[in-house]
Amino acid sequence: MRISEAAARSGLSIDTIRYYERTGLAPPAGRGADGQRRFSSENVEWLTLLASLRETRMPMKQMRRFAWLYQQGHASVAERKRMLLEHADHLERQRAALDRCAELLRYKLAKYDEIMGDGA
């Protein structure tokens, strides 16, 4: 598939995909006879993972390390799993903090409704 379709499927912009290729975060896509990039489903899966890691605010330094480990093949699976488990733990802590903040906001909004006599 072409870069525009890979962008649509992965949720990344074309510029971001090109940046990720240039910096080694994503392996370069193959080229068709016409010289255009051709992305495989494996390329798109990797780009989608990168989009998710970035969206969940994994630092670029960690993403680079993860990409480097990925390039090492199966020998690095344990380390990659450890990194993702740490990131998942971080996300759970963030989720708990957001839940606490949301509860406080609901409380304050209910108080304001009470003060204003809205009741809803």
PDB file of C-alpha atoms in Angstrom:
ATOM      1  CA  MET A   1       0.000   0.000   0.000  1.00  0.00           C
ATOM      2  CA  ARG A   2       1.096   3.588  -0.535  1.00  0.00           C
ATOM      3  CA  ILE A   3       2.186   5.955   2.206  1.00  0.00           C
ATOM      4  CA  SER A   4      -1.166   7.776   2.229  1.00  0.00           C
ATOM      5  CA  GLU A   5      -3.009   4.538   2.991  1.00  0.00           C
ATOM      6  CA  ALA A   6      -0.412   3.552   5.616  1.00  0.00           C
ATOM      7  CA  ALA A   7      -0.925   6.972   7.218  1.00  0.00           C
ATOM      8  CA  ALA A   8      -4.698   6.572   7.263  1.00  0.00           C
ATOM      9  CA  ARG A   9      -4.510   3.072   8.729  1.00  0.00           C
ATOM     10  CA  SER A  10      -1.866   3.858  11.360  1.00  0.00           C
ATOM     11  CA  GLY A  11      -3.194   7.236  12.443  1.00  0.00           C
ATOM     12  CA  LEU A  12       0.111   8.936  11.701  1.00  0.00           C
ATOM     13  CA  SER A  13       0.685  11.762   9.267  1.00  0.00           C
ATOM     14  CA  ILE A  14       2.754  11.181   6.139  1.00  0.00           C
ATOM     15  CA  ASP A  15       5.382  13.564   7.503  1.00  0.00           C
ATOM     16  CA  THR A  16       5.572  11.600  10.760  1.00  0.00           C
ATOM     17  CA  ILE A  17       5.996   8.314   8.884  1.00  0.00           C
ATOM     18  CA  ARG A  18       8.815   9.827   6.840  1.00  0.00           C
ATOM     19  CA  TYR A  19      10.410  11.171  10.056  1.00  0.00           C
ATOM     20  CA  TYR A  20      10.135   7.767  11.750  1.00  0.00           C
ATOM     21  CA  GLU A  21      11.794   6.126   8.739  1.00  0.00           C
ATOM     22  CA  ARG A  22      14.529   8.759   8.572  1.00  0.00           C
ATOM     23  CA  THR A  23      15.365   8.431  12.278  1.00  0.00           C
ATOM     24  CA  GLY A  24      15.237   4.636  12.339  1.00  0.00           C
ATOM     25  CA  LEU A  25      12.105   4.340  14.461  1.00  0.00           C
ATOM     26  CA  ALA A  26      10.410   2.565  11.576  1.00  0.00           C
ATOM     27  CA  PRO A  27      12.142   0.308   9.101  1.00  0.00           C
ATOM     28  CA  PRO A  28      12.115   1.746   5.598  1.00  0.00           C
ATOM     29  CA  ALA A  29       9.251   0.518   3.460  1.00  0.00           C
ATOM     30  CA  GLY A  30      10.012  -1.396   0.313  1.00  0.00           C
ATOM     31  CA  ARG A  31       9.837   0.290  -3.045  1.00  0.00           C
ATOM     32  CA  GLY A  32       7.668  -0.618  -5.999  1.00  0.00           C
ATOM     33  CA  ALA A  33       8.856  -0.712  -9.616  1.00  0.00           C
ATOM     34  CA  ASP A  34       7.814   2.929  -9.853  1.00  0.00           C
ATOM     35  CA  GLY A  35      10.116   3.867  -6.961  1.00  0.00           C
ATOM     36  CA  GLN A  36       7.211   4.672  -4.638  1.00  0.00           C
ATOM     37  CA  ARG A  37       7.137   3.377  -1.076  1.00  0.00           C
ATOM     38  CA  ARG A  38       5.081   0.229  -0.605  1.00  0.00           C
ATOM     39  CA  PHE A  39       4.012  -0.508   2.957  1.00  0.00           C
ATOM     40  CA  SER A  40       3.244  -4.044   4.062  1.00  0.00           C
ATOM     41  CA  SER A  41       0.701  -4.944   6.728  1.00  0.00           C
ATOM     42  CA  GLU A  42       3.676  -5.560   9.048  1.00  0.00           C
ATOM     43  CA  ASN A  43       4.914  -2.005   8.378  1.00  0.00           C
ATOM     44  CA  VAL A  44       1.468  -0.635   9.211  1.00  0.00           C
ATOM     45  CA  GLU A  45       1.242  -2.711  12.409  1.00  0.00           C
ATOM     46  CA  TRP A  46       4.587  -1.274  13.521  1.00  0.00           C
ATOM     47  CA  LEU A  47       3.516   2.276  12.657  1.00  0.00           C
ATOM     48  CA  THR A  48       0.254   1.768  14.563  1.00  0.00           C
ATOM     49  CA  LEU A  49       2.209   0.601  17.609  1.00  0.00           C
ATOM     50  CA  LEU A  50       4.468   3.656  17.366  1.00  0.00           C
ATOM     51  CA  ALA A  51       1.402   5.902  17.099  1.00  0.00           C
ATOM     52  CA  SER A  52      -0.043   4.318  20.223  1.00  0.00           C
ATOM     53  CA  LEU A  53       3.195   4.621  22.179  1.00  0.00           C
ATOM     54  CA  ARG A  54       3.508   8.260  21.191  1.00  0.00           C
ATOM     55  CA  GLU A  55      -0.139   9.004  21.968  1.00  0.00           C
ATOM     56  CA  THR A  56       0.366   7.541  25.436  1.00  0.00           C
ATOM     57  CA  ARG A  57       3.392   9.777  25.831  1.00  0.00           C
ATOM     58  CA  MET A  58       6.169   7.241  25.801  1.00  0.00           C
ATOM     59  CA  PRO A  59       9.337   9.355  25.620  1.00  0.00           C
ATOM     60  CA  MET A  60      11.071   9.339  22.239  1.00  0.00           C
ATOM     61  CA  LYS A  61      14.243   8.027  23.880  1.00  0.00           C
ATOM     62  CA  GLN A  62      12.337   4.935  25.022  1.00  0.00           C
ATOM     63  CA  MET A  63      10.681   4.583  21.629  1.00  0.00           C
ATOM     64  CA  ARG A  64      14.102   4.660  19.961  1.00  0.00           C
ATOM     65  CA  ARG A  65      15.352   1.994  22.376  1.00  0.00           C
ATOM     66  CA  PHE A  66      12.258  -0.123  21.696  1.00  0.00           C
ATOM     67  CA  ALA A  67      12.747   0.226  17.915  1.00  0.00           C
ATOM     68  CA  TRP A  68      16.419  -0.714  18.223  1.00  0.00           C
ATOM     69  CA  LEU A  69      15.487  -3.784  20.268  1.00  0.00           C
ATOM     70  CA  TYR A  70      12.866  -4.714  17.672  1.00  0.00           C
ATOM     71  CA  GLN A  71      15.555  -4.678  15.016  1.00  0.00           C
ATOM     72  CA  GLN A  72      17.543  -7.196  17.087  1.00  0.00           C
ATOM     73  CA  GLY A  73      14.850  -9.803  16.525  1.00  0.00           C
ATOM     74  CA  HIS A  74      13.564 -12.497  18.848  1.00  0.00           C
ATOM     75  CA  ALA A  75      16.558 -12.239  21.173  1.00  0.00           C
ATOM     76  CA  SER A  76      15.166  -8.947  22.475  1.00  0.00           C
ATOM     77  CA  VAL A  77      11.570 -10.043  23.111  1.00  0.00           C
ATOM     78  CA  ALA A  78      12.036 -10.241  26.898  1.00  0.00           C
ATOM     79  CA  GLU A  79      13.424  -6.700  27.060  1.00  0.00           C
ATOM     80  CA  ARG A  80      10.677  -5.348  24.800  1.00  0.00           C
ATOM     81  CA  LYS A  81       8.056  -7.053  26.940  1.00  0.00           C
ATOM     82  CA  ARG A  82       9.600  -5.514  30.063  1.00  0.00           C
ATOM     83  CA  MET A  83       9.467  -2.064  28.471  1.00  0.00           C
ATOM     84  CA  LEU A  84       5.818  -2.464  27.490  1.00  0.00           C
ATOM     85  CA  LEU A  85       4.893  -3.774  30.945  1.00  0.00           C
ATOM     86  CA  GLU A  86       6.545  -0.724  32.532  1.00  0.00           C
ATOM     87  CA  HIS A  87       4.686   1.539  30.122  1.00  0.00           C
ATOM     88  CA  ALA A  88       1.396  -0.234  30.900  1.00  0.00           C
ATOM     89  CA  ASP A  89       2.027   0.273  34.631  1.00  0.00           C
ATOM     90  CA  HIS A  90       2.698   3.952  33.981  1.00  0.00           C
ATOM     91  CA  LEU A  91      -0.588   4.219  32.063  1.00  0.00           C
ATOM     92  CA  GLU A  92      -2.489   2.566  34.917  1.00  0.00           C
ATOM     93  CA  ARG A  93      -1.058   5.108  37.361  1.00  0.00           C
ATOM     94  CA  GLN A  94      -2.047   7.912  34.995  1.00  0.00           C
ATOM     95  CA  ARG A  95      -5.549   6.459  34.646  1.00  0.00           C
ATOM     96  CA  ALA A  96      -5.953   6.327  38.441  1.00  0.00           C
ATOM     97  CA  ALA A  97      -4.787   9.925  38.753  1.00  0.00           C
ATOM     98  CA  LEU A  98      -7.218  11.037  36.028  1.00  0.00           C
ATOM     99  CA  ASP A  99     -10.048   9.143  37.716  1.00  0.00           C
ATOM    100  CA  ARG A 100      -9.309  10.983  40.985  1.00  0.00           C
ATOM    101  CA  CYS A 101      -9.308  14.313  39.168  1.00  0.00           C
ATOM    102  CA  ALA A 102     -12.566  13.503  37.369  1.00  0.00           C
ATOM    103  CA  GLU A 103     -14.215  12.584  40.676  1.00  0.00           C
ATOM    104  CA  LEU A 104     -13.120  15.884  42.194  1.00  0.00           C
ATOM    105  CA  LEU A 105     -14.513  17.768  39.203  1.00  0.00           C
ATOM    106  CA  ARG A 106     -17.852  15.945  39.469  1.00  0.00           C
ATOM    107  CA  TYR A 107     -17.977  16.861  43.169  1.00  0.00           C
ATOM    108  CA  LYS A 108     -17.197  20.524  42.493  1.00  0.00           C
ATOM    109  CA  LEU A 109     -19.720  20.734  39.664  1.00  0.00           C
ATOM    110  CA  ALA A 110     -22.419  19.227  41.882  1.00  0.00           C
ATOM    111  CA  LYS A 111     -21.568  21.779  44.579  1.00  0.00           C
ATOM    112  CA  TYR A 112     -21.824  24.620  42.075  1.00  0.00           C
ATOM    113  CA  ASP A 113     -25.179  23.290  40.872  1.00  0.00           C
ATOM    114  CA  GLU A 114     -26.321  23.197  44.496  1.00  0.00           C
ATOM    115  CA  ILE A 115     -25.169  26.765  45.123  1.00  0.00           C
ATOM    116  CA  MET A 116     -26.787  28.001  41.923  1.00  0.00           C
ATOM    117  CA  GLY A 117     -29.965  26.066  42.596  1.00  0.00           C
ATOM    118  CA  ASP A 118     -29.743  24.164  39.304  1.00  0.00           C
ATOM    119  CA  GLY A 119     -30.099  20.736  40.801  1.00  0.00           C
ATOM    120  CA  ALA A 120     -28.913  19.203  37.499  1.00  0.00           C
TER     121      ALA A 120
END
